[in-house]
Coordinates of C-alpha atoms in Angstrom, one line a residue:
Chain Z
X1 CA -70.5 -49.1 45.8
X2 CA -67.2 -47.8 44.0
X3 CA -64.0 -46.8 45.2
X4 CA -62.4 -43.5 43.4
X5 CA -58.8 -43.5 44.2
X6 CA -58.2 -39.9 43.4
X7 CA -58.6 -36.1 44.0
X8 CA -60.3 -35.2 40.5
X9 CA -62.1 -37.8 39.6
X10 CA -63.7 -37.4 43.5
X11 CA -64.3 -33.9 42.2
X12 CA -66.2 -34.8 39.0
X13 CA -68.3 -37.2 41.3
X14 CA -69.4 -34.6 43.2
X15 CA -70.3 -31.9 40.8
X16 CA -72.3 -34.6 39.1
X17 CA -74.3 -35.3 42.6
X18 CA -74.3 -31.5 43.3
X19 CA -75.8 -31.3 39.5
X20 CA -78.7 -33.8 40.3
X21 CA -79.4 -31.7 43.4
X22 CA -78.3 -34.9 46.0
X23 CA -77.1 -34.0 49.2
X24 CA -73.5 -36.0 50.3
X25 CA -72.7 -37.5 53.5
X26 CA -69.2 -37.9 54.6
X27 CA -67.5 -39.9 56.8
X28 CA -64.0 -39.6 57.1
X29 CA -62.0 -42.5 58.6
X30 CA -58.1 -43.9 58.7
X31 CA -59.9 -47.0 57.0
X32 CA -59.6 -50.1 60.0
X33 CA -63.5 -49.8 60.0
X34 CA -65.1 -51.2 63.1
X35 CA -68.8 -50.6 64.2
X36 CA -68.0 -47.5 65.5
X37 CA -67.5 -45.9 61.6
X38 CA -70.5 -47.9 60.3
X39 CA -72.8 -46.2 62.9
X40 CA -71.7 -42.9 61.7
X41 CA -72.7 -44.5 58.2
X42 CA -76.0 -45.2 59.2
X43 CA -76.7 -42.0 60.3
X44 CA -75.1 -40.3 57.1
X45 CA -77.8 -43.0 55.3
X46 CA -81.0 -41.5 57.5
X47 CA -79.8 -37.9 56.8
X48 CA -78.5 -37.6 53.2
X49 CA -78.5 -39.2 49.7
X50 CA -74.9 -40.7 48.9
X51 CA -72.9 -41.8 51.4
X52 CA -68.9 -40.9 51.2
X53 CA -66.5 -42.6 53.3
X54 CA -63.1 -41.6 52.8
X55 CA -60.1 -43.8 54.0
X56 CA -56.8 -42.5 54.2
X57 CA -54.6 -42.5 56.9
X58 CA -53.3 -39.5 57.2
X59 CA -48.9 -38.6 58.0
X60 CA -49.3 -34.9 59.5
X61 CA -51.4 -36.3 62.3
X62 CA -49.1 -38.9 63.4
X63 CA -46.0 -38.0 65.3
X64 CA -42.6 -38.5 64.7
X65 CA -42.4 -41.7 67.4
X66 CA -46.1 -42.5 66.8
X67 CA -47.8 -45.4 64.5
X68 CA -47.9 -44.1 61.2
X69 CA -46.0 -46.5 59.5
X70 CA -47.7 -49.3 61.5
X71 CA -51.5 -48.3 61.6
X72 CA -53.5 -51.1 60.3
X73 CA -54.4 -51.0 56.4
X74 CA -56.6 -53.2 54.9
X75 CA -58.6 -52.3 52.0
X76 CA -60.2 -55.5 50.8
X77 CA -61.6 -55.5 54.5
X78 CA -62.9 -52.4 54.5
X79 CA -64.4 -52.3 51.1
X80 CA -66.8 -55.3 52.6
X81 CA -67.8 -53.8 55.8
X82 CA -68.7 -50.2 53.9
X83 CA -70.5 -51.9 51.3
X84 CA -72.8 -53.9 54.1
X85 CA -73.1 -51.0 55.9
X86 CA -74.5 -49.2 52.8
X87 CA -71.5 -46.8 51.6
X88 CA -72.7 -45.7 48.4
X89 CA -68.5 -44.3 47.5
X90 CA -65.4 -45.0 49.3
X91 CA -62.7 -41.7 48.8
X92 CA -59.4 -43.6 49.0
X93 CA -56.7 -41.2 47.7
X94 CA -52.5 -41.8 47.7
X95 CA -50.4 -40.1 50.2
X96 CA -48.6 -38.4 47.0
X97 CA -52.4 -37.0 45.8
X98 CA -53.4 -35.6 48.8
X99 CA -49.6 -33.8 49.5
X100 CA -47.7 -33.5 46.7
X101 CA -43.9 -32.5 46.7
X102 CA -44.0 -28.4 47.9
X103 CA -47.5 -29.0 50.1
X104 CA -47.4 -26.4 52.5
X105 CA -50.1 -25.3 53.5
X106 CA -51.7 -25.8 57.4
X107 CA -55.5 -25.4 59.8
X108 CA -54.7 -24.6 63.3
X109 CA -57.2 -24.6 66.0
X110 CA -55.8 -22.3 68.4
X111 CA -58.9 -22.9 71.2
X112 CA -59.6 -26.3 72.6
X113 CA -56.3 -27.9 70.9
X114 CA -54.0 -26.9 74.3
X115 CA -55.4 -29.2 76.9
X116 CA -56.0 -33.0 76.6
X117 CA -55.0 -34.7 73.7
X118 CA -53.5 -31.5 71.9
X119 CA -50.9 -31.2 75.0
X120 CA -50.0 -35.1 74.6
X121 CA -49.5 -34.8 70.9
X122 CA -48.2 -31.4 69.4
X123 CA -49.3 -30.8 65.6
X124 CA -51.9 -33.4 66.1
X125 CA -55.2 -31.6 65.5
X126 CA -53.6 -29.3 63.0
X127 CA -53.2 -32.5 61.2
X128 CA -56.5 -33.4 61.2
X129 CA -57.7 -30.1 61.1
X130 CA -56.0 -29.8 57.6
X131 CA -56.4 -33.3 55.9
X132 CA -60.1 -32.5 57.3
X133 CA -60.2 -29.3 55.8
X134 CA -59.0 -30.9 52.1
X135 CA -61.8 -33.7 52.3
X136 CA -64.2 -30.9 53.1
X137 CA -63.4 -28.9 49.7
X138 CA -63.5 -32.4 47.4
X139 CA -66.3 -33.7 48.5
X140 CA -68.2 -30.7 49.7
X141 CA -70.9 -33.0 51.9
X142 CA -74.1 -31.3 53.1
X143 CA -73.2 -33.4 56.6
X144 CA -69.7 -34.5 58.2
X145 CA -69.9 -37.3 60.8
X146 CA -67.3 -37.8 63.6
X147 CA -67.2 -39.8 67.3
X148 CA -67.7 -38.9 70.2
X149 CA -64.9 -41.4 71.0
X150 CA -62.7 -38.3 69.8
X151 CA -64.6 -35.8 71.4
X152 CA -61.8 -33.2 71.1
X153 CA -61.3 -33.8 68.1
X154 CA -65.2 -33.7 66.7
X155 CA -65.5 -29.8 69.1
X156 CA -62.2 -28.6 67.1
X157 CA -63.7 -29.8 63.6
X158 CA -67.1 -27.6 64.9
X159 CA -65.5 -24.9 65.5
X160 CA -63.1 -24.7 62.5
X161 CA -66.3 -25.5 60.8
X162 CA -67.8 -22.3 61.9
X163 CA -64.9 -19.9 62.0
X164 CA -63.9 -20.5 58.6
X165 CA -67.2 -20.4 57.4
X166 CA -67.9 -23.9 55.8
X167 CA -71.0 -24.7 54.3
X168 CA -72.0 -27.7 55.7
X169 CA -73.3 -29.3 59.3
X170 CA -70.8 -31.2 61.4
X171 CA -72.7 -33.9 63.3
X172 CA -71.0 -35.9 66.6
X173 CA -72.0 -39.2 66.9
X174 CA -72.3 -41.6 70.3
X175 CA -69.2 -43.8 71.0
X176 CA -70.0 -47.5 70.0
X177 CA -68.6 -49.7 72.9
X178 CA -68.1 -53.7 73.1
X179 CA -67.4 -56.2 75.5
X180 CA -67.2 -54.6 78.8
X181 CA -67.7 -51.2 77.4
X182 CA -64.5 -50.7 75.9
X183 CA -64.7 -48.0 73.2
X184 CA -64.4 -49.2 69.3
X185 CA -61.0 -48.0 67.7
X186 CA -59.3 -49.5 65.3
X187 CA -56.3 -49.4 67.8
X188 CA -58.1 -52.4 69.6
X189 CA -56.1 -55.0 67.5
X190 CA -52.8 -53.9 68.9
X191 CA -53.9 -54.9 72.4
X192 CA -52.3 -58.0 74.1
X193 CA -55.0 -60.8 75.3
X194 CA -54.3 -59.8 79.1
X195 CA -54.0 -55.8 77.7
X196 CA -58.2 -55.9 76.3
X197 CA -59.1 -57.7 79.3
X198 CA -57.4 -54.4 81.3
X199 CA -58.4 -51.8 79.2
X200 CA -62.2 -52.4 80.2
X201 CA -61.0 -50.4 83.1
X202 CA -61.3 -47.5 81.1
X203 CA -65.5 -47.3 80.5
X204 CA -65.5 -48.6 84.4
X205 CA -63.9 -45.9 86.0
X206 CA -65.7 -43.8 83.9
X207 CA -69.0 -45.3 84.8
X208 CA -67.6 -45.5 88.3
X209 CA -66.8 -41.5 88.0
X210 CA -70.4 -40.6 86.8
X211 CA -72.0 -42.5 89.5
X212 CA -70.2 -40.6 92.5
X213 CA -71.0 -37.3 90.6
X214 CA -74.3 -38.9 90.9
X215 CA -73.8 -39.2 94.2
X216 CA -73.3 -35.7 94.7
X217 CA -69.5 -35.4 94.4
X218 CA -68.4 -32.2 92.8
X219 CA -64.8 -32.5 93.4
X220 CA -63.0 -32.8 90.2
X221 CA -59.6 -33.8 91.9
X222 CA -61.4 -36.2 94.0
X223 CA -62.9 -37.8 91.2
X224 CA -59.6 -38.0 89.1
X225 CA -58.4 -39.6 91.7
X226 CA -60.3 -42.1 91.9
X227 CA -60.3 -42.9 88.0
X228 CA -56.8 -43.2 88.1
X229 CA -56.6 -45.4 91.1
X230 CA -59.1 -47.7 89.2
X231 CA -56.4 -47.5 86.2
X232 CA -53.7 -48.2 87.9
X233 CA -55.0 -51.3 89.6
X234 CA -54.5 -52.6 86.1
X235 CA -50.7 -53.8 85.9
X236 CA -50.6 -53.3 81.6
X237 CA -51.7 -49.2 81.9
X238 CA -49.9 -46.5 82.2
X239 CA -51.8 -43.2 82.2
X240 CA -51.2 -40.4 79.6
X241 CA -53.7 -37.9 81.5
X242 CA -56.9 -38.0 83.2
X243 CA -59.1 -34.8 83.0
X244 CA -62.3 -33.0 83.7
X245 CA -63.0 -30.3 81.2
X246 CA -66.4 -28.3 80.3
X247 CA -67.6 -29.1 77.2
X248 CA -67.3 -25.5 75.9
X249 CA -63.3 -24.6 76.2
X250 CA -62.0 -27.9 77.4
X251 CA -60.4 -26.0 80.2
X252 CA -59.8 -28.1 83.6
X253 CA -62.6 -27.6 85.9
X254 CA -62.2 -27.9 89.6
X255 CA -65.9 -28.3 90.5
X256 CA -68.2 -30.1 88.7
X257 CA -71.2 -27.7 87.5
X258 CA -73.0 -27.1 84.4
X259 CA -71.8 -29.8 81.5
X260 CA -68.4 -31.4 81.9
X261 CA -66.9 -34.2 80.2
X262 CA -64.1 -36.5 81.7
X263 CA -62.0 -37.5 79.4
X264 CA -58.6 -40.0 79.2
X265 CA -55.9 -41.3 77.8
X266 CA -54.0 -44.0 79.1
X267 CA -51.4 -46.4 76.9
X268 CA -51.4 -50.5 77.2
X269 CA -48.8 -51.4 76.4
X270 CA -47.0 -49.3 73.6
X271 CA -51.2 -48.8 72.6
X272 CA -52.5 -45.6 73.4
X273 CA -56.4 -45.4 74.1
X274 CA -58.8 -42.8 74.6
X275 CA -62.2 -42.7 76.1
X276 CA -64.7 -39.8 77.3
X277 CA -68.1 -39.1 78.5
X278 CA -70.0 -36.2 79.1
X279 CA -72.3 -35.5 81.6
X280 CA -74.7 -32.5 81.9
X281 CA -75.3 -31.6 86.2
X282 CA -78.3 -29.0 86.9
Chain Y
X1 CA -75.7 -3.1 42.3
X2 CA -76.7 -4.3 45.9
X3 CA -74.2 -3.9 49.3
X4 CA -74.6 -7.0 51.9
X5 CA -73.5 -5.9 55.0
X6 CA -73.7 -9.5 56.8
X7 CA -72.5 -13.3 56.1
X8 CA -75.5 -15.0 56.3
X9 CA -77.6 -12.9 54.0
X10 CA -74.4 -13.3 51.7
X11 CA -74.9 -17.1 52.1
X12 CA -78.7 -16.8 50.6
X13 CA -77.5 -14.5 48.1
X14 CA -74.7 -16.6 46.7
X15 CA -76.9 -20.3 47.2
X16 CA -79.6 -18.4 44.8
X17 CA -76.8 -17.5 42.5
X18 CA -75.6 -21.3 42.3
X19 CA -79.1 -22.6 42.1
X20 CA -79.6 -20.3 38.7
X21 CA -76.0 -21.3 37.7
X22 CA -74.7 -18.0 37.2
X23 CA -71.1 -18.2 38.2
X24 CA -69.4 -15.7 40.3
X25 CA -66.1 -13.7 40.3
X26 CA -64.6 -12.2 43.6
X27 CA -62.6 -9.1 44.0
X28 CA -61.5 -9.0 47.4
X29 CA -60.4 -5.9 49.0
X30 CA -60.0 -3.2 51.7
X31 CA -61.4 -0.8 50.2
X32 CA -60.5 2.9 49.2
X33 CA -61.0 1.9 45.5
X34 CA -58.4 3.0 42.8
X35 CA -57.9 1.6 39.2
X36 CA -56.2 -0.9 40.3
X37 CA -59.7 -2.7 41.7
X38 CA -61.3 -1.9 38.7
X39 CA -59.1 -3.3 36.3
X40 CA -59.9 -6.2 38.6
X41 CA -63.4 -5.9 38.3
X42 CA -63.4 -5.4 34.6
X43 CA -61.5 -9.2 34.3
X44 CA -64.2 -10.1 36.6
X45 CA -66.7 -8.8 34.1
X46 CA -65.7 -10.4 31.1
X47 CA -65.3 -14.2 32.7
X48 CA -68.3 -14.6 35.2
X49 CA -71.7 -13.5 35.4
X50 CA -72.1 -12.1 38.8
X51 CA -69.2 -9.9 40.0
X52 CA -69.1 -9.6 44.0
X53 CA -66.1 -7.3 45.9
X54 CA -65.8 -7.8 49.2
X55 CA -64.8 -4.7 51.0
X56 CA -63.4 -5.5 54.7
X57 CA -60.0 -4.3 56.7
X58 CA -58.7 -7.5 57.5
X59 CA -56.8 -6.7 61.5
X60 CA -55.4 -9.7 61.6
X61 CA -52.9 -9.0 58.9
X62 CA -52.1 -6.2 60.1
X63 CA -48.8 -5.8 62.7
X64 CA -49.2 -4.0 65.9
X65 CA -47.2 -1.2 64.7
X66 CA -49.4 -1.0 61.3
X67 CA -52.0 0.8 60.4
X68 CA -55.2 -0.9 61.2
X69 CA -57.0 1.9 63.0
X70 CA -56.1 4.6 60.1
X71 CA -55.9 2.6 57.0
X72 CA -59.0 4.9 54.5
X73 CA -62.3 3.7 54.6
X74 CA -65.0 5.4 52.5
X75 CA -68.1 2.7 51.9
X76 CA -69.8 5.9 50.2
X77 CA -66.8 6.8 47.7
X78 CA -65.9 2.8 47.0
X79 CA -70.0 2.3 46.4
X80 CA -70.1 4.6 43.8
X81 CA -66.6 3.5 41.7
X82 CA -67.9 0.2 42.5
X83 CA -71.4 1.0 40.9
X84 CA -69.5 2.8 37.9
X85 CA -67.0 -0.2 37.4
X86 CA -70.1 -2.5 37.1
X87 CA -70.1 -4.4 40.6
X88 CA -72.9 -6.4 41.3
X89 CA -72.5 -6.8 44.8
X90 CA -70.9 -5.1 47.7
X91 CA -69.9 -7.8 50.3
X92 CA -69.2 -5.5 53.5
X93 CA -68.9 -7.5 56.4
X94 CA -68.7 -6.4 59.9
X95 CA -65.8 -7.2 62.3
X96 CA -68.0 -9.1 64.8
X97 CA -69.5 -11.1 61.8
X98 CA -66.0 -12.3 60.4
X99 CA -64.5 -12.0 63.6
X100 CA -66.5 -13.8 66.3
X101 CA -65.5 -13.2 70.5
X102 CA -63.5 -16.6 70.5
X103 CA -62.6 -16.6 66.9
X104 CA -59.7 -19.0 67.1
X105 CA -58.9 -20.4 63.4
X106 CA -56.2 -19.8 61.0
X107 CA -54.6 -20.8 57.4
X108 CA -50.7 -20.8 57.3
X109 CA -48.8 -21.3 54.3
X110 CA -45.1 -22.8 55.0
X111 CA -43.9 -21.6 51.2
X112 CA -43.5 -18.2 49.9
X113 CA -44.0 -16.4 52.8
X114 CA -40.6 -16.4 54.5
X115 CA -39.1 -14.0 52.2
X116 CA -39.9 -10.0 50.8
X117 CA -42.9 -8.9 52.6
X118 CA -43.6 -11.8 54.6
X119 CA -39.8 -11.2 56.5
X120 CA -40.8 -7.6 57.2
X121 CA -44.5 -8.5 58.2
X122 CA -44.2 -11.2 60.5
X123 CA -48.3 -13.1 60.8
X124 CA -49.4 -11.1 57.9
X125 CA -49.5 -13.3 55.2
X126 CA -51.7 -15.8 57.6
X127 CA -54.1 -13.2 58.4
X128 CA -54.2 -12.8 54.4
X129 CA -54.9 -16.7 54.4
X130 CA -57.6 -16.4 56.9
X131 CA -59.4 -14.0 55.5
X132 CA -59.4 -15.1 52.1
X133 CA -60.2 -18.9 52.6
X134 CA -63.4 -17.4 54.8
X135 CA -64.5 -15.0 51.7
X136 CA -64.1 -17.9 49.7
X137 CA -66.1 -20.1 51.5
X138 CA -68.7 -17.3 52.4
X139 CA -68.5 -16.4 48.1
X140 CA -67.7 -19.6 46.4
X141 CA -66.5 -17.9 43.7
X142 CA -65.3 -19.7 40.5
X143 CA -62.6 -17.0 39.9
X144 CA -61.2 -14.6 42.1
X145 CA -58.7 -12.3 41.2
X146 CA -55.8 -10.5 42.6
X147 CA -53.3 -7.8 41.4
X148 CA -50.0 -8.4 40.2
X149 CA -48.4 -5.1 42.8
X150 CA -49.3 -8.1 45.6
X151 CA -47.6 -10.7 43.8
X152 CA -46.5 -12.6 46.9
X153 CA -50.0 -12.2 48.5
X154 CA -51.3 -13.6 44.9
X155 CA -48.7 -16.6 45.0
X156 CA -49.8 -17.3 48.1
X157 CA -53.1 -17.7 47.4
X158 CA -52.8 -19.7 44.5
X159 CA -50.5 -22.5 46.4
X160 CA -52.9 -22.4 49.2
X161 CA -56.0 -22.9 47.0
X162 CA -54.0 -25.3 45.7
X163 CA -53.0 -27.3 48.2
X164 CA -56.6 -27.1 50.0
X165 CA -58.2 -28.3 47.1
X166 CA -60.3 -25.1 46.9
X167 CA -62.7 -25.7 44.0
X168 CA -62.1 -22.8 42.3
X169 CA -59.8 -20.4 40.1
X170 CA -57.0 -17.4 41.0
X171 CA -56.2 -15.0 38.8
X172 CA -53.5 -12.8 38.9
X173 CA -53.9 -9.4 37.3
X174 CA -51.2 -6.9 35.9
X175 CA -50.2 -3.7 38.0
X176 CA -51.9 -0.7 37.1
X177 CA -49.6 2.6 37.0
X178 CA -50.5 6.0 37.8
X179 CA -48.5 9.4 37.0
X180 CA -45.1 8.6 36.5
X181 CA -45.8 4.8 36.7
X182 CA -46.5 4.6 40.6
X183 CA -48.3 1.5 41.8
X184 CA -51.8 2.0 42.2
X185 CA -52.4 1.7 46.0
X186 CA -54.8 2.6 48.9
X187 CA -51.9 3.8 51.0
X188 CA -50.8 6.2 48.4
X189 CA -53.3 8.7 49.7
X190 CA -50.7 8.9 53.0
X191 CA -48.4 10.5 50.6
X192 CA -47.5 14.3 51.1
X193 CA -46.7 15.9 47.5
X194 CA -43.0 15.4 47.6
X195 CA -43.2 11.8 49.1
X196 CA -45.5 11.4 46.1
X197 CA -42.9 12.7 43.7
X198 CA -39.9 10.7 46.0
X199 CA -41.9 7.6 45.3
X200 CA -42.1 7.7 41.5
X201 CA -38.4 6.4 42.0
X202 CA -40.4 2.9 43.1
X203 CA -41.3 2.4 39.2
X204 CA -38.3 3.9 37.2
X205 CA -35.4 2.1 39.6
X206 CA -37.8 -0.9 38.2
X207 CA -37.3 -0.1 34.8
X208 CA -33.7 0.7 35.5
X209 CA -33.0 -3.2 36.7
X210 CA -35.1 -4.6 33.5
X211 CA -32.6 -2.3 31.3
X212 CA -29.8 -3.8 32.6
X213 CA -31.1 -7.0 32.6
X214 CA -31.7 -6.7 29.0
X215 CA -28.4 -5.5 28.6
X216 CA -26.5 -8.9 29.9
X217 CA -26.4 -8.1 33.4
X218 CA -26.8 -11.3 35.2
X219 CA -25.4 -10.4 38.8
X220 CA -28.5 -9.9 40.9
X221 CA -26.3 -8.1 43.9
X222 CA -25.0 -5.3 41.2
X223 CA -29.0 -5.2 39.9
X224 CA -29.7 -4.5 43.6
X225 CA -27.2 -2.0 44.3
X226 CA -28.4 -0.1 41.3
X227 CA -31.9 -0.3 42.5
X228 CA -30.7 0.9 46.5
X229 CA -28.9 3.4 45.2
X230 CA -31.7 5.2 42.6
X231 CA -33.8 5.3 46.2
X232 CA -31.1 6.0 48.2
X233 CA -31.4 9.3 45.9
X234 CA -34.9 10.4 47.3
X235 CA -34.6 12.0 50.6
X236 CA -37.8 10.9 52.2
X237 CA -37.0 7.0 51.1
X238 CA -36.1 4.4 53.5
X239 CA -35.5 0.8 51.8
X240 CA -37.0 -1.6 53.8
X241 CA -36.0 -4.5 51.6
X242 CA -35.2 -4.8 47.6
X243 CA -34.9 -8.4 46.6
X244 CA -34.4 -10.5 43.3
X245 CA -35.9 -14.0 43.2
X246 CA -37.3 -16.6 41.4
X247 CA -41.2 -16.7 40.8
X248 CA -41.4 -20.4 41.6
X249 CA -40.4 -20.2 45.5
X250 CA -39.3 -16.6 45.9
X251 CA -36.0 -17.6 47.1
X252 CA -33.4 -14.8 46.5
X253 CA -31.1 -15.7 43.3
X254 CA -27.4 -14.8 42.8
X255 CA -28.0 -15.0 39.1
X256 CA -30.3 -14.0 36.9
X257 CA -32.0 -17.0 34.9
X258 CA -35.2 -18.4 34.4
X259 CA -38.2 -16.4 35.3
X260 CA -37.6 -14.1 38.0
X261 CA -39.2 -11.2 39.9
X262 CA -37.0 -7.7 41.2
X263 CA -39.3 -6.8 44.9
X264 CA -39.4 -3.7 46.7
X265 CA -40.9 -2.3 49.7
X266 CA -39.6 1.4 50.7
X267 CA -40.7 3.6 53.8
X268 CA -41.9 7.3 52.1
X269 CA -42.0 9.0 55.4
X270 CA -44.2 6.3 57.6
X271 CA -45.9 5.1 54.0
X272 CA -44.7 1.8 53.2
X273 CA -45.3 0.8 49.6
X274 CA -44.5 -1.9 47.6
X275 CA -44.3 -3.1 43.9
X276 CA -42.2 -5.4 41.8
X277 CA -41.8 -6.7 38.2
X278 CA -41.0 -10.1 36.7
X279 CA -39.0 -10.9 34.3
X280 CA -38.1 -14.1 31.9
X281 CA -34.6 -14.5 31.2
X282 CA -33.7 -17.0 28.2

């Protein structure tokens, strides 16, 4: 495995795989790896032959009173897990490669980016959606890989995908859970002993939700309801927004039909998590 | 020479092209073909091996107000001067291709587009964007060129390739001058005969400002006036703006210094044309 630290020598990597005719996976993380990113590396292994995982953590996606400054960083770390996991190149580029003095230049979303997550955090997704955008055009993969975790996110990345006309496949991967079902993120390592112990709420009242749509229940703010009663049982959360969306526009629904997902963000703390899961009803 | 009239036949076309490793050049335009385009396409000529124009009438840069619905087309006329010029391929798009129901994506550039045209065209500039990073992605050109008479569209383009890492090259070609040194454009063809001979002003009021510039005249607002007041002269011209600025960030200058650029876009009846000139100061 190497490590190319910038832009044009990532470039010159590339045109020398495109040249022997290999197809390039990429998965694009803020570094923090957890098993969530190396099962999106597995599946870039199965379905292509080099294996690019870029870490940067990325400014224009944070917000002004968000956790830029503090989001974990570790590169030695990482290096180790993305070499076990099989990472054939890790894409590590400076903050002053990737936006230069005078960068000005910005992806916006303008379906699915309202509701959700886009509503909590203004100029979020066009941040992604542009840092994305940039990885895309240096290392041109045949395959991107994103979580379902950030569902929103991944269905925003599709679509830009298609409407600009990019010439490659955007897969969307399960969410990789651990103990209690809490979903992997590399946000975990903020949380307080007693705030992981309550944050399992989140994958129960999910579960919890699923099973009274199960049930029969097709009453969206019935369900909510019940979600965030769950949530606030828990003294360390404070909900951000609970929702039921279809999986198409992400617009509220008020009856579950067709394929929905519920979705949620709720902090811990100052630590904001997010889960989701979707669930298809004939 | 061959006319594609959808994306995804475009797509095969160009993957073939890179496969044989012919490199491509891209003239984008509206169509209604003057000399202008072909100058374009003879620089296309010379540096790549497989010249492709792309003829589409972009709405989304143009205003309400505009001209969408009238602007010339002429696929019959523009295949022929194509075919003359030495086009390879016609890339002629439909609406519903580029333009999905739901389409919901777009480029912004923060720089160089709050000043000249982009203060009298509010959005345009980002449909320009738009448009061009999804020919470019659809194309993958190696070069794609653009005339000099758009210089801020061609600035534009250049810092947004640029700051997307787009992997390829923009080339900015001089104006090309009809009778009495008026800008080649499409929209001349709205002129009646004496808004035609009204607009030759464009050009010598041009040359006017460079004569005094060369003659020590270092106070952009006299260089202006002198300009206003040469159009002022032609009864069927309304200024919309005349502007003096530096090349680097089009931001008006007081003084003359450096390399610079004079920019003008004047109402002839409804016809608004534009066309400018730089010029390098010691």
């Amino acid at each position: 495995m190497k490590t190319i630290e910038n832009i044009s020598r990532m470039t010159t990597f590339v045109k020398m795989m495109k040249k022997e005719g290999r197809s390039i996976g990429l998965v694009p993380t803020m570094g923090c790896l957890h098993e969530g990113h190396m099962s999106l590396v597995r599946a870039a292994k199965k379905h292509t032959d080099v294996v690019v995982m870029s870490i940067f953590v990325n400014p224009i996606q944070f917000g002004p009173k968000e956790d830029f400054e503090k989001y974990p960083r570790d590169l030695k770390r990482d290096e180790e897990l993305a070499r076990d996991a099989g990472v054939d190149v890790i894409f590590y580029p400076s903050l002053k490669d990737m936006y230069p003095e005078g960068y000005a230049t910005y992806v916006t979303i303008e379906a699915l980016t309202k509701n959700l997550c886009g509503g909590s955090r203004p100029g979020h997704f066009s941040g992604v959606a542009t840092v994305v955008t940039k990885l895309f055009n240096i290392v041109k993969p045949n395959i991107a890989y994103f979580g379902q975790k950030d569902m929103q996110q991944a269905l925003m990345i599709k679509k830009m995908a298609a409407d600009l006309n990019m010439d490659l496949e955007v897969k969307i991967m399960p969410t990789v859970r651990g103990k209690g079902g809490l979903a992997m993120s590399s946000r975990n390592m903020y949380l307080s002993e007693t705030e992981s112990k309550d944050a399992v709420i989140l994958h129960q009242s999910l579960k919890q939700a699923e099973s009274l749509i199960k049930g029969q229940e097709r009453d969206a703010k019935k369900i909510i309801k019940t979600i965030e009663d769950m949530i606030k049982s828990k003294p360390t959360a404070k909900i951000d927004y609970v929702a039921i969306v279809d999986t198409k526009e992400l617009r509220d629904v008020k009856t579950i039909s067709g394929e929905i997902m519920i979705a949620l963000a709720v902090f811990f703390g100052n630590t904001r998590l997010i889960d989701n899961i979707t669930i298809a009803v004939k």
